[in-house]
């Protein structure tokens, strides 16, 4: 691009001015050592960084940003890095999901209010990817995602151990008396031994991989380990591409089409990806104006087998996945099922981009014709217990429980669960259905990741390792079990989960996609009429805004007033 064909760059509204405003915009930036050449009409690329010391999974993103900058400079752009809210899955309370929409608002406002023509999103830990993408989608500039990449494989006592997944296993082992607390603590350092995000196919790896499926990241974004130099090269190339995308006017709406979401959902099934992806993609689609429903999740993913042998569904980790071919090899294997013409940020279609990819280790990545597990997708259940839908991940569940009828053991809240689950007097057996409510978007608030309720210790001692569990909560992408999640509408908004009583019969039929509370309709009406309406305990602040505006799980848990886009228009001057 020459200095003369930059008229459409929005950054020119700041930097091309010859008046006092232009003086101010350029002068203050020059205190960072930028020469006048940087203001000559070259594309300005904002590097939106979710780095934080308190988000250890993203702790290396300042360094990665330097590699993005190199690529931007090489392509003739002007990189400017800026921080946004970071969401720390390991440390934030009560749950990062409470703040995903806050990050999205921060990103949207930061992009629109400042002089940039394209954006690189530096993300990693679970909610940072959807939060940043949702905000960027509500602006719509050319946008490319660079994920921080997974940690190296955890290793302890000669065995692979996976983030999250083995924490849950270890916790259950301590509860069952099979592991000492000292051993439990010794395993910590062995698990998280390098920079990066969780190295199981949890939410972070799922979302980083789905960015390839959506076409918003370059190939291999999902799996290159955080500390592998090829991650830095990917960041470099992404910076380069961001500049080219501005020149090509390759805006986000040209990439995030309905076909892109189709491909991401198919990929999620093949990866045995996190159930959290359901709410994130629903919210993202609504931001960019693509119609997408829970039923699309079921119908597009239904026939797709799980191709990867990765924790929590399998035995390997993201490092193995990358060496075995990574996401491109899976996309290549899925090619007959993909909408191959969907455009990606590389400027090529997803089909063309991955056609040369190969599987290097068939123990980790399986072929479509001889898959790792037959059912990889997310099953969407409906019935009188979840008229708005609920989800289950069959690849992480027990086949023997896919059709099950059992008596409800109800926990009214997360606190109630903690108080009673270990009680030896709890009236529960292996056929019971554990029900947890008031943990949805409004009830918790923020939709807690506790839908995989622990197995009561007295059943663990009998060797029971899985049971049917139902809630309006989410679960960690690193968790597993026969767990029905995201029941909508949630109990706190008057959903039928609020009507269940101890001893009620519940029927789960995953093949038929049914979830029923086997209680007569007139009795349910009586219970509904006796329900006390939800009283929000929040008089001010973020929680008040959240509870008043959050949508249910079947609409992505976004805020009602954030759905859609406001475009990339340049705001008026401030003084
Ligand atoms: Fe941050 Fe898993 S806790 S990626």
mmCIF file of N, CA and C in Angstrom, residues 1 39 62 102 358 371 399 573:
data_model
loop_
_atom_site.group_PDB
_atom_site.id
_atom_site.type_symbol
_atom_site.label_atom_id
_atom_site.label_comp_id
_atom_site.label_asym_id
_atom_site.label_seq_id
_atom_site.Cartn_x
_atom_site.Cartn_y
_atom_site.Cartn_z
ATOM 1 N N UNK A 1 0.856 -1.199 0.000
ATOM 2 C CA UNK A 1 0.000 0.000 0.000
ATOM 3 C C UNK A 1 0.890 1.246 0.000
ATOM 4 N N UNK A 39 3.607 7.044 10.951
ATOM 5 C CA UNK A 39 2.308 7.729 10.804
ATOM 6 C C UNK A 39 2.015 8.079 9.353
ATOM 7 N N UNK A 62 3.296 -11.439 26.796
ATOM 8 C CA UNK A 62 4.049 -10.206 26.488
ATOM 9 C C UNK A 62 5.179 -10.555 25.521
ATOM 10 N N UNK A 102 -17.556 -9.119 30.366
ATOM 11 C CA UNK A 102 -16.819 -7.902 30.731
ATOM 12 C C UNK A 102 -15.590 -7.756 29.838
ATOM 13 N N UNK A 358 -1.014 -34.269 7.278
ATOM 14 C CA UNK A 358 -0.907 -35.722 7.448
ATOM 15 C C UNK A 358 -0.968 -36.109 8.923
ATOM 16 N N UNK A 371 -12.414 -44.583 13.731
ATOM 17 C CA UNK A 371 -12.215 -43.498 14.709
ATOM 18 C C UNK A 371 -11.858 -44.003 16.100
ATOM 19 N N UNK A 399 -21.069 -45.401 28.442
ATOM 20 C CA UNK A 399 -22.083 -45.939 27.522
ATOM 21 C C UNK A 399 -23.251 -46.583 28.261
ATOM 22 N N UNK A 573 -14.184 13.307 18.311
ATOM 23 C CA UNK A 573 -13.045 13.721 19.133
ATOM 24 C C UNK A 573 -13.531 14.160 20.508
#
